[in-house]
Every structure is written in structure tokens, then in C-alpha cells.
Amino acid sequence: MQAVAPTSHVDALQRIRATLGPAGCIDAPEQTARFLTDFRGQYRGATPFVACPATTTEVAQVLALCNAARIAVVPQGGNTSYCGGATPSARGDQLVLSLHRLNRIREVDAANFSLIAEAGCVLMNVQAAARSVDRLFPLSLGSEGSCQIGGNLSTNAGGLAAVRYGVARDLVLGLEVVLADGRVIDGLSSLRKDNTGYDLRDLFVGAEGTLGIITAASLKLFPQPRTIETAFIAVPGMQAAIDLLARLREATGDCVTTFEYLPRIAVEFTIRHIPGVSDPLGVPHPAYVLCEVSTARHDPHLRGLLEDALGAAIDHGDAIEATFAESISQRQALWRLRESVPEAQRHEGASIKHDVAVPVAALPAFLRQASAAVAQVAPSARLVAYGHVGDGNLHFNLSEPAGGGDRAAFLALQQDLGHAVHACVQEFKRSISAEHGIGQLKRELLARHKDPVALAAMRSIKQALDPRGILNPGKVLPD
Ligand code: FAD
Ligand code: 2HG
Ligand code: ZN
């Protein structure tokens, strides 16, 4: 990348327009609107225009110009994230850079169990590319039809199969990244082993666009599962669910791929609001687990192993009853029930969300303590605590009181509720953001909960990689 002479904002923006051409710039307000507010509608921003480069070279040219003119850049993928990380400030001086045109699968290597995808590839298309060579890309989220792999890596997304395959960070082999000044790190290695100095790749994963722009990623693939068993299991509560998880991991030879906890209220919300969802079991139960076990070989015994383990769990009081998916459509229906909980919760009015992680074994104690703490602050709020308990990650969410009570009064409690929940998290010394990141929503929380030495090291890294502070300012790091 050639050095770009310092330039004025107006001049730089004009040169970016000339570089990208009309197809690479979105101006019309009716078209820019969707780039300027976040998925939950919590933030609203403005931008001179939306820049849509189609190649890594174009991304590099845009950044070089922005860096020279000190124009802030807000990278955006599918815009499905929860903390306002992809929304520009309302001042109108930050350039939104959408990656959606950078959407080619560059390489699929079945023998190496890897593929290279550009950042703007929608997650579902990455999964399909892997499937086309009989491989699995296991990252799986409710938003997979619109989120992009660059966004998944930048938020280090978790999702529904992390208990088996890990989070986005665990699934990446190498990255191509454009730095703030427009230089490109060509790190698209597909190697499993490479101990040649600092691991720069890991810096950009989970950085939410504050250290560089991911333009492509080399990703790990796995054998396609040949045998899948999906069960919807009624459980008495969280402790039973955790005990059941250990039992099923042991009994199936660690084949548990998904282990999602749903309290009754979450199931009721989906039945009420999501067309086609019905109660998989005849009578209501306190809580449920959506559990999937799978193996990459044809295994006629897997179902029997699971049934035996569930039978023992029922005898022991860790499970009440269970139903199995007997067809692809039944499996899809169970997944739909789980994946549509966020949407169903939206239909129940305002919600206040906490995305926390504690050690798996501490989940029951955390749930007890945090439930009691929020009941003190907002006795009529409805607790919807669900999620990826196989990873110790609970979406400890609250819905406004039933019957359309005083929404404003409920939302006014947001800070107090946050303090109550995060004080419990602190007691277990764990994470205030398990999978949704920091964005602009949780910067102050980060300041309070992150180890100060770690925070100082993060600031040093930011200063070294983005000395002019043009990459997604106002996100992640507290002021
Ligand atoms: P965006 O929202 O566009 O951006 C996210 C952040 O990354 C921003 O800070 C942005 O600036 C930055 N960024 C985007 N692309 C790049 C890039 N190429 N280079 C550098 N920075 C970039 N999340 C989970 O972890 N697990 C779940 O189970 C889950 N389920 C969800 C279900 C639903 C229905 C919804 C709506 C969301 C869910 N999410 C979940 C949240 C969200 O989908 C994820 O955070 C996802 O990874 C965001 O991807 P995106 O492409 O939409 O990123
Ligand atoms: C999920 O697990 C997502 O469904 C969204 O991470 C969680 O809405 C939420 O709180
Ligand atoms: Zn989640």
C-alpha cells in the first residue's frame, strides 16, 4: 500500500467515492437507514455514505484515505449484533464500511478440512460451502441467515454448537486483515501449527472492528455428522440440567453437540408468538433442555445410549420426561423453538438483557442468587434465563411485567438490575459478556469488571495498531 498524503475530510470522501464507484457507495436515505440502527433498535447513527468495497484492495484504499484524513470507520457485517458495535455515532462524521460485497468463497479444501471465505459471506453460505464437499462448518446461530463470518469472528460468536466445537475463535486457522493505515496482513494460512512469534490472528478475533478489518478467513471444517439424535428433555431445574449434561457427556462418549436450557416461560413465549411452534411435551414442566448428540460415523447404538442415559437420569430425578425428533422436520421444529426465543421475547415487550458466563458447575448457584437479587429490584419483571448452559453461558434476560404495565418504569431500572446481576457475576469472578461483546453498550461495565492491567494492555495494543484512533472509536474500550 502506497503512502497517502494527508488530506481533508471532503477530499478523502470524494476520493473514496471515486475508488469504489457508484456500486460501492450507498447514499439514498431509504437505503442507508438499515445500516444506521442496530438490530435491537437501541442506537441510531449517521454517516456521510455507506462504503461498500468489493475487494481487499478496495478496503485497503478506503482505510489508507480515512487514516490520512482521520476519518473514523465503522465496519459492519450483517448488523445483527447486540451491543451497538456496528452503529456509527449520531454526529454523522463516521464512515460505515459494509463488508457485504466481499462475499466470495475463495477456496474449499476437503482434504485439508478447511475453507477460505471472505468476510462478507453470510454464515449460512459458509455452512453450505462446507456441506458441498461433505464437510461441516459447525458455527450455528439463530441469526445465521444474515450475520456474516467477518462479524462472527469480530464478535467471537458462540452459538448452539460451542459445547462441542468451541466458539468462533476455535474455528479459525488464519486471517487476512487490513490495518488502520491500509496495510494488509496476509495471514490466510490453513496450517494447524505455526509457532512463529506472536499470534496476531487472535488479536483481531473478538476485537469488534477496533484493531483492523477482517477481509477473509481460513476456517476449520469437520466431518459431517452421520448420526444425529435430538431430544427435548423436561428437567426439574438448573441443577438437574447440569447433572444431566455430565451424565450424557459420559454415556455418549462426549458426543453432546448442543445442550440448551429453556425455562418454561421461554417455551410459553415461543408457543404464543412464533407461528407453527407447539409444546413438544403434553404437560408443562419447570424447564427443558434441547440436547443434540451426534457422531461422524453411522452409529445405530447412539439412540440406545441416549435413551439408557435418560432413563437413568429420570430414575435419579435429573430428568422428568423426553421426546425425540423422529424426522428432519421434527428436528427442525425443536431447533426453531430454541432459536426463536429472542424473537418471541421481543413480542413480550421491552427486555433487559445480561449475557453472562460462570463455570458450568456454578450455574445453579448463580441462577439462585441472581434471581433473588433481581426480584428485590423489580419484583414483577419476568425472568427469562436461558441459553448455552453447556458452555456456562446464560442469557439472564428480563421481560417487562406482564399485562403491559409501566414500561418506562421497568426500563428505568435497567442500571439497577445490571448492578444486581453483575454483582453476582463478580462474586463468581466470571464474564459480564459471554458472547455478545462490548460494543458501545458495555464499555462502562468493562471499565468496572476488567482487570485494570489487562485493560491497560488492551489500550497499548489499540495505540500500536491504530495510533490515530480511526477504527470503530467509541466501542469496546472505555474513555
Ligand atoms: P455486525 O453486527 O455487523 O458487527 C459486529 C461487530 O463486529 C461490530 O463491532 C462491527 O464493527 C464488527 N465487524 C463486523 N464485521 C467486521 C469485519 N469484517 N472486520 C472487523 N470488524 C467487523 N451471537 C452469539 O454469539 N451466539 C448466538 O447464539 C447468537 N444468536 C443470535 C440470534 C439472533 C436471532 C440474533 C439477532 C443475534 C444473535 N447473536 C448471537 C448475535 C449476533 O448475531 C452475533 O454477534 C454475530 O456474530 C454478529 O455478526 P454480524 O455479521 O451481524 O456482525
Ligand atoms: C441466543 O442465544 C442469542 O439466542 C440471543 O445469543 C440471546 O436474545 C438474547 O439474549
Ligand atoms: Zn446466545
PDB file of N, CA, C and O and ligand atoms in Angstrom, residues 39 74-82 85-86 99 119 141-143 147-148 150-152 154-155 157-160 208-209 212-214 339 342 388 435-436 472, ligand 1:
ATOM      1  N   PHE A  39     -29.606  -3.930  15.550  1.00  0.00           N
ATOM      2  CA  PHE A  39     -30.665  -4.933  15.467  1.00  0.00           C
ATOM      3  C   PHE A  39     -31.751  -4.726  16.528  1.00  0.00           C
ATOM      4  O   PHE A  39     -32.936  -4.883  16.264  1.00  0.00           O
ATOM      5  N   VAL A  74     -16.475   2.643  10.706  1.00  0.00           N
ATOM      6  CA  VAL A  74     -17.251   1.669  11.488  1.00  0.00           C
ATOM      7  C   VAL A  74     -17.525   0.454  10.601  1.00  0.00           C
ATOM      8  O   VAL A  74     -18.392   0.504   9.725  1.00  0.00           O
ATOM      9  N   PRO A  75     -16.772  -0.641  10.788  1.00  0.00           N
ATOM     10  CA  PRO A  75     -17.050  -1.814   9.964  1.00  0.00           C
ATOM     11  C   PRO A  75     -18.407  -2.415  10.308  1.00  0.00           C
ATOM     12  O   PRO A  75     -18.823  -2.376  11.466  1.00  0.00           O
ATOM     13  N   GLN A  76     -19.042  -2.951   9.306  1.00  0.00           N
ATOM     14  CA  GLN A  76     -20.349  -3.586   9.552  1.00  0.00           C
ATOM     15  C   GLN A  76     -20.494  -4.855   8.720  1.00  0.00           C
ATOM     16  O   GLN A  76     -20.196  -4.877   7.541  1.00  0.00           O
ATOM     17  N   GLY A  77     -20.931  -5.931   9.397  1.00  0.00           N
ATOM     18  CA  GLY A  77     -21.229  -7.187   8.702  1.00  0.00           C
ATOM     19  C   GLY A  77     -22.727  -7.276   8.499  1.00  0.00           C
ATOM     20  O   GLY A  77     -23.339  -6.444   7.833  1.00  0.00           O
ATOM     21  N   GLY A  78     -23.347  -8.289   9.110  1.00  0.00           N
ATOM     22  CA  GLY A  78     -24.793  -8.481   8.944  1.00  0.00           C
ATOM     23  C   GLY A  78     -25.617  -7.578   9.836  1.00  0.00           C
ATOM     24  O   GLY A  78     -26.844  -7.574   9.754  1.00  0.00           O
ATOM     25  N   ASN A  79     -24.973  -6.811  10.718  1.00  0.00           N
ATOM     26  CA  ASN A  79     -25.649  -5.874  11.631  1.00  0.00           C
ATOM     27  C   ASN A  79     -26.667  -6.595  12.529  1.00  0.00           C
ATOM     28  O   ASN A  79     -27.773  -6.092  12.743  1.00  0.00           O
ATOM     29  N   THR A  80     -26.286  -7.753  13.035  1.00  0.00           N
ATOM     30  CA  THR A  80     -27.188  -8.494  13.934  1.00  0.00           C
ATOM     31  C   THR A  80     -26.689  -8.487  15.376  1.00  0.00           C
ATOM     32  O   THR A  80     -27.288  -9.141  16.229  1.00  0.00           O
ATOM     33  N   SER A  81     -25.601  -7.769  15.640  1.00  0.00           N
ATOM     34  CA  SER A  81     -25.026  -7.868  16.986  1.00  0.00           C
ATOM     35  C   SER A  81     -25.838  -7.049  17.989  1.00  0.00           C
ATOM     36  O   SER A  81     -26.648  -6.209  17.602  1.00  0.00           O
ATOM     37  N   TYR A  82     -25.589  -7.310  19.257  1.00  0.00           N
ATOM     38  CA  TYR A  82     -26.487  -6.849  20.315  1.00  0.00           C
ATOM     39  C   TYR A  82     -25.999  -5.636  21.089  1.00  0.00           C
ATOM     40  O   TYR A  82     -26.718  -5.142  21.948  1.00  0.00           O
ATOM     41  N   GLY A  85     -22.136  -2.316  18.374  1.00  0.00           N
ATOM     42  CA  GLY A  85     -20.765  -2.204  17.879  1.00  0.00           C
ATOM     43  C   GLY A  85     -20.681  -1.780  16.432  1.00  0.00           C
ATOM     44  O   GLY A  85     -19.678  -1.209  15.995  1.00  0.00           O
ATOM     45  N   ALA A  86     -21.728  -2.037  15.643  1.00  0.00           N
ATOM     46  CA  ALA A  86     -21.668  -1.756  14.208  1.00  0.00           C
ATOM     47  C   ALA A  86     -22.387  -0.460  13.846  1.00  0.00           C
ATOM     48  O   ALA A  86     -22.530  -0.148  12.666  1.00  0.00           O
ATOM     49  N   LEU A  99     -19.229  -4.796   4.669  1.00  0.00           N
ATOM     50  CA  LEU A  99     -18.412  -5.830   4.006  1.00  0.00           C
ATOM     51  C   LEU A  99     -19.244  -6.711   3.072  1.00  0.00           C
ATOM     52  O   LEU A  99     -18.731  -7.688   2.533  1.00  0.00           O
ATOM     53  N   ALA A 119     -14.929 -11.943   4.249  1.00  0.00           N
ATOM     54  CA  ALA A 119     -15.606 -11.526   5.481  1.00  0.00           C
ATOM     55  C   ALA A 119     -17.111 -11.351   5.318  1.00  0.00           C
ATOM     56  O   ALA A 119     -17.877 -11.596   6.245  1.00  0.00           O
ATOM     57  N   LEU A 141     -25.863 -20.130  14.670  1.00  0.00           N
ATOM     58  CA  LEU A 141     -26.562 -19.113  15.466  1.00  0.00           C
ATOM     59  C   LEU A 141     -27.956 -18.892  14.900  1.00  0.00           C
ATOM     60  O   LEU A 141     -28.172 -19.088  13.702  1.00  0.00           O
ATOM     61  N   GLY A 142     -28.850 -18.396  15.739  1.00  0.00           N
ATOM     62  CA  GLY A 142     -30.198 -18.063  15.265  1.00  0.00           C
ATOM     63  C   GLY A 142     -30.169 -17.046  14.136  1.00  0.00           C
ATOM     64  O   GLY A 142     -31.081 -16.997  13.314  1.00  0.00           O
ATOM     65  N   SER A 143     -29.117 -16.238  14.061  1.00  0.00           N
ATOM     66  CA  SER A 143     -29.023 -15.172  13.050  1.00  0.00           C
ATOM     67  C   SER A 143     -28.246 -15.618  11.817  1.00  0.00           C
ATOM     68  O   SER A 143     -27.846 -14.778  11.002  1.00  0.00           O
ATOM     69  N   CYS A 147     -26.152 -12.897   9.580  1.00  0.00           N
ATOM     70  CA  CYS A 147     -24.847 -12.470  10.089  1.00  0.00           C
ATOM     71  C   CYS A 147     -23.749 -12.950   9.135  1.00  0.00           C
ATOM     72  O   CYS A 147     -23.952 -13.867   8.356  1.00  0.00           O
ATOM     73  N   GLN A 148     -22.594 -12.278   9.193  1.00  0.00           N
ATOM     74  CA  GLN A 148     -21.509 -12.593   8.261  1.00  0.00           C
ATOM     75  C   GLN A 148     -20.304 -13.142   9.024  1.00  0.00           C
ATOM     76  O   GLN A 148     -20.102 -12.793  10.188  1.00  0.00           O
ATOM     77  N   GLY A 150     -17.244 -12.400   8.915  1.00  0.00           N
ATOM     78  CA  GLY A 150     -16.380 -11.347   9.472  1.00  0.00           C
ATOM     79  C   GLY A 150     -16.934 -10.820  10.783  1.00  0.00           C
ATOM     80  O   GLY A 150     -16.186 -10.573  11.742  1.00  0.00           O
ATOM     81  N   GLY A 151     -18.258 -10.671  10.848  1.00  0.00           N
ATOM     82  CA  GLY A 151     -18.908 -10.229  12.089  1.00  0.00           C
ATOM     83  C   GLY A 151     -18.828 -11.314  13.161  1.00  0.00           C
ATOM     84  O   GLY A 151     -18.599 -11.025  14.341  1.00  0.00           O
ATOM     85  N   ASN A 152     -18.997 -12.560  12.743  1.00  0.00           N
ATOM     86  CA  ASN A 152     -18.903 -13.667  13.711  1.00  0.00           C
ATOM     87  C   ASN A 152     -17.522 -13.704  14.363  1.00  0.00           C
ATOM     88  O   ASN A 152     -17.400 -13.896  15.577  1.00  0.00           O
ATOM     89  N   SER A 154     -15.379 -11.166  14.471  1.00  0.00           N
ATOM     90  CA  SER A 154     -15.108  -9.919  15.188  1.00  0.00           C
ATOM     91  C   SER A 154     -15.821  -9.871  16.537  1.00  0.00           C
ATOM     92  O   SER A 154     -15.413  -9.135  17.430  1.00  0.00           O
ATOM     93  N   THR A 155     -16.929 -10.638  16.670  1.00  0.00           N
ATOM     94  CA  THR A 155     -17.602 -10.720  17.977  1.00  0.00           C
ATOM     95  C   THR A 155     -17.230 -12.009  18.712  1.00  0.00           C
ATOM     96  O   THR A 155     -17.710 -12.244  19.809  1.00  0.00           O
ATOM     97  N   ALA A 157     -18.330 -15.046  18.079  1.00  0.00           N
ATOM     98  CA  ALA A 157     -19.663 -15.589  18.368  1.00  0.00           C
ATOM     99  C   ALA A 157     -19.589 -17.007  18.934  1.00  0.00           C
ATOM    100  O   ALA A 157     -18.639 -17.751  18.661  1.00  0.00           O
ATOM    101  N   GLY A 158     -20.598 -17.357  19.711  1.00  0.00           N
ATOM    102  CA  GLY A 158     -20.648 -18.682  20.339  1.00  0.00           C
ATOM    103  C   GLY A 158     -21.670 -19.575  19.651  1.00  0.00           C
ATOM    104  O   GLY A 158     -21.346 -20.364  18.780  1.00  0.00           O
ATOM    105  N   GLY A 159     -22.930 -19.445  20.042  1.00  0.00           N
ATOM    106  CA  GLY A 159     -23.988 -20.175  19.368  1.00  0.00           C
ATOM    107  C   GLY A 159     -24.278 -21.537  19.958  1.00  0.00           C
ATOM    108  O   GLY A 159     -23.907 -21.848  21.097  1.00  0.00           O
ATOM    109  N   LEU A 160     -24.947 -22.370  19.137  1.00  0.00           N
ATOM    110  CA  LEU A 160     -25.589 -23.574  19.674  1.00  0.00           C
ATOM    111  C   LEU A 160     -24.750 -24.842  19.616  1.00  0.00           C
ATOM    112  O   LEU A 160     -25.171 -25.869  20.126  1.00  0.00           O
ATOM    113  N   GLU A 208     -14.060  -6.586  17.638  1.00  0.00           N
ATOM    114  CA  GLU A 208     -15.217  -5.765  17.242  1.00  0.00           C
ATOM    115  C   GLU A 208     -14.813  -4.591  16.342  1.00  0.00           C
ATOM    116  O   GLU A 208     -15.317  -3.472  16.485  1.00  0.00           O
ATOM    117  N   GLY A 209     -13.875  -4.883  15.452  1.00  0.00           N
ATOM    118  CA  GLY A 209     -13.505  -3.884  14.452  1.00  0.00           C
ATOM    119  C   GLY A 209     -12.681  -2.732  14.982  1.00  0.00           C
ATOM    120  O   GLY A 209     -12.522  -1.716  14.304  1.00  0.00           O
ATOM    121  N   GLY A 212      -8.549  -3.700  13.366  1.00  0.00           N
ATOM    122  CA  GLY A 212      -8.289  -3.938  11.947  1.00  0.00           C
ATOM    123  C   GLY A 212      -9.579  -4.434  11.322  1.00  0.00           C
ATOM    124  O   GLY A 212     -10.539  -4.758  12.039  1.00  0.00           O
ATOM    125  N   ILE A 213      -9.594  -4.494   9.996  1.00  0.00           N
ATOM    126  CA  ILE A 213     -10.796  -5.005   9.323  1.00  0.00           C
ATOM    127  C   ILE A 213     -10.482  -6.373   8.754  1.00  0.00           C
ATOM    128  O   ILE A 213      -9.546  -6.533   7.944  1.00  0.00           O
ATOM    129  N   ILE A 214     -11.222  -7.365   9.212  1.00  0.00           N
ATOM    130  CA  ILE A 214     -11.041  -8.724   8.694  1.00  0.00           C
ATOM    131  C   ILE A 214     -11.653  -8.749   7.296  1.00  0.00           C
ATOM    132  O   ILE A 214     -12.829  -8.394   7.120  1.00  0.00           O
ATOM    133  N   GLU A 339     -34.317 -21.464  18.678  1.00  0.00           N
ATOM    134  CA  GLU A 339     -33.707 -20.313  18.004  1.00  0.00           C
ATOM    135  C   GLU A 339     -34.611 -19.093  18.000  1.00  0.00           C
ATOM    136  O   GLU A 339     -34.148 -17.964  17.864  1.00  0.00           O
ATOM    137  N   PRO A 342     -35.294 -15.408  21.203  1.00  0.00           N
ATOM    138  CA  PRO A 342     -35.110 -13.950  21.196  1.00  0.00           C
ATOM    139  C   PRO A 342     -36.259 -13.213  20.514  1.00  0.00           C
ATOM    140  O   PRO A 342     -36.729 -12.185  21.006  1.00  0.00           O
ATOM    141  N   HIS A 388     -26.933 -21.256  26.627  1.00  0.00           N
ATOM    142  CA  HIS A 388     -25.927 -22.254  26.288  1.00  0.00           C
ATOM    143  C   HIS A 388     -25.286 -22.790  27.562  1.00  0.00           C
ATOM    144  O   HIS A 388     -24.100 -22.548  27.818  1.00  0.00           O
ATOM    145  N   GLU A 435     -20.848 -13.802  25.065  1.00  0.00           N
ATOM    146  CA  GLU A 435     -20.747 -13.998  23.620  1.00  0.00           C
ATOM    147  C   GLU A 435     -21.186 -12.783  22.803  1.00  0.00           C
ATOM    148  O   GLU A 435     -20.966 -12.757  21.607  1.00  0.00           O
ATOM    149  N   HIS A 436     -21.791 -11.777  23.386  1.00  0.00           N
ATOM    150  CA  HIS A 436     -22.302 -10.665  22.572  1.00  0.00           C
ATOM    151  C   HIS A 436     -21.353  -9.488  22.481  1.00  0.00           C
ATOM    152  O   HIS A 436     -21.643  -8.518  21.787  1.00  0.00           O
ATOM    153  N   ASN A 472     -13.398   2.173  14.530  1.00  0.00           N
ATOM    154  CA  ASN A 472     -14.553   1.995  15.412  1.00  0.00           C
ATOM    155  C   ASN A 472     -14.385   2.684  16.773  1.00  0.00           C
ATOM    156  O   ASN A 472     -14.537   2.041  17.829  1.00  0.00           O
TER     157      ASN A 472
HETATM  158  P1  FAD B   1     -22.221  -6.961  12.987  1.00  0.00           P
HETATM  159  O1  FAD B   1     -23.368  -6.788  13.899  1.00  0.00           O
HETATM  160  O2  FAD B   1     -22.342  -6.321  11.663  1.00  0.00           O
HETATM  161  O3  FAD B   1     -20.889  -6.418  13.679  1.00  0.00           O
HETATM  162  C1  FAD B   1     -20.496  -6.868  14.934  1.00  0.00           C
HETATM  163  C2  FAD B   1     -19.178  -6.183  15.346  1.00  0.00           C
HETATM  164  O4  FAD B   1     -18.111  -6.629  14.529  1.00  0.00           O
HETATM  165  C3  FAD B   1     -19.203  -4.679  15.187  1.00  0.00           C
HETATM  166  O5  FAD B   1     -18.399  -4.111  16.174  1.00  0.00           O
HETATM  167  C4  FAD B   1     -18.580  -4.450  13.821  1.00  0.00           C
HETATM  168  O6  FAD B   1     -17.962  -3.166  13.734  1.00  0.00           O
HETATM  169  C5  FAD B   1     -17.562  -5.551  13.758  1.00  0.00           C
HETATM  170  N1  FAD B   1     -17.320  -6.116  12.423  1.00  0.00           N
HETATM  171  C6  FAD B   1     -18.221  -6.667  11.583  1.00  0.00           C
HETATM  172  N2  FAD B   1     -17.590  -7.167  10.507  1.00  0.00           N
HETATM  173  C7  FAD B   1     -16.275  -6.912  10.660  1.00  0.00           C
HETATM  174  C8  FAD B   1     -15.120  -7.187   9.889  1.00  0.00           C
HETATM  175  N3  FAD B   1     -15.189  -7.828   8.724  1.00  0.00           N
HETATM  176  N4  FAD B   1     -13.918  -6.792  10.373  1.00  0.00           N
HETATM  177  C9  FAD B   1     -13.812  -6.149  11.564  1.00  0.00           C
HETATM  178  N5  FAD B   1     -14.890  -5.857  12.318  1.00  0.00           N
HETATM  179  C10 FAD B   1     -16.098  -6.240  11.874  1.00  0.00           C
HETATM  180  N6  FAD B   1     -24.464 -14.275  19.000  1.00  0.00           N
HETATM  181  C11 FAD B   1     -23.835 -15.329  19.550  1.00  0.00           C
HETATM  182  O7  FAD B   1     -22.650 -15.228  19.877  1.00  0.00           O
HETATM  183  N7  FAD B   1     -24.483 -16.519  19.773  1.00  0.00           N
HETATM  184  C12 FAD B   1     -25.782 -16.712  19.432  1.00  0.00           C
HETATM  185  O8  FAD B   1     -26.335 -17.769  19.668  1.00  0.00           O
HETATM  186  C13 FAD B   1     -26.462 -15.630  18.821  1.00  0.00           C
HETATM  187  N8  FAD B   1     -27.736 -15.763  18.432  1.00  0.00           N
HETATM  188  C14 FAD B   1     -28.378 -14.718  17.862  1.00  0.00           C
HETATM  189  C15 FAD B   1     -29.697 -14.895  17.454  1.00  0.00           C
HETATM  190  C16 FAD B   1     -30.385 -13.847  16.880  1.00  0.00           C
HETATM  191  C17 FAD B   1     -31.802 -14.059  16.430  1.00  0.00           C
HETATM  192  C18 FAD B   1     -29.731 -12.590  16.695  1.00  0.00           C
HETATM  193  C19 FAD B   1     -30.432 -11.440  16.041  1.00  0.00           C
HETATM  194  C20 FAD B   1     -28.428 -12.407  17.090  1.00  0.00           C
HETATM  195  C21 FAD B   1     -27.735 -13.464  17.679  1.00  0.00           C
HETATM  196  N9  FAD B   1     -26.407 -13.336  18.064  1.00  0.00           N
HETATM  197  C22 FAD B   1     -25.757 -14.403  18.635  1.00  0.00           C
HETATM  198  C23 FAD B   1     -25.713 -12.032  17.917  1.00  0.00           C
HETATM  199  C24 FAD B   1     -25.064 -11.808  16.510  1.00  0.00           C
HETATM  200  O9  FAD B   1     -25.749 -12.496  15.512  1.00  0.00           O
HETATM  201  C25 FAD B   1     -23.600 -12.206  16.526  1.00  0.00           C
HETATM  202  O10 FAD B   1     -22.894 -11.348  17.385  1.00  0.00           O
HETATM  203  C26 FAD B   1     -22.914 -12.171  15.148  1.00  0.00           C
HETATM  204  O11 FAD B   1     -21.645 -12.782  15.270  1.00  0.00           O
HETATM  205  C27 FAD B   1     -22.753 -10.776  14.576  1.00  0.00           C
HETATM  206  O12 FAD B   1     -22.380 -10.874  13.229  1.00  0.00           O
HETATM  207  P2  FAD B   1     -22.713  -9.686  12.207  1.00  0.00           P
HETATM  208  O13 FAD B   1     -22.157 -10.040  10.875  1.00  0.00           O
HETATM  209  O14 FAD B   1     -24.154  -9.369  12.247  1.00  0.00           O
HETATM  210  O15 FAD B   1     -21.864  -8.516  12.844  1.00  0.00           O
END
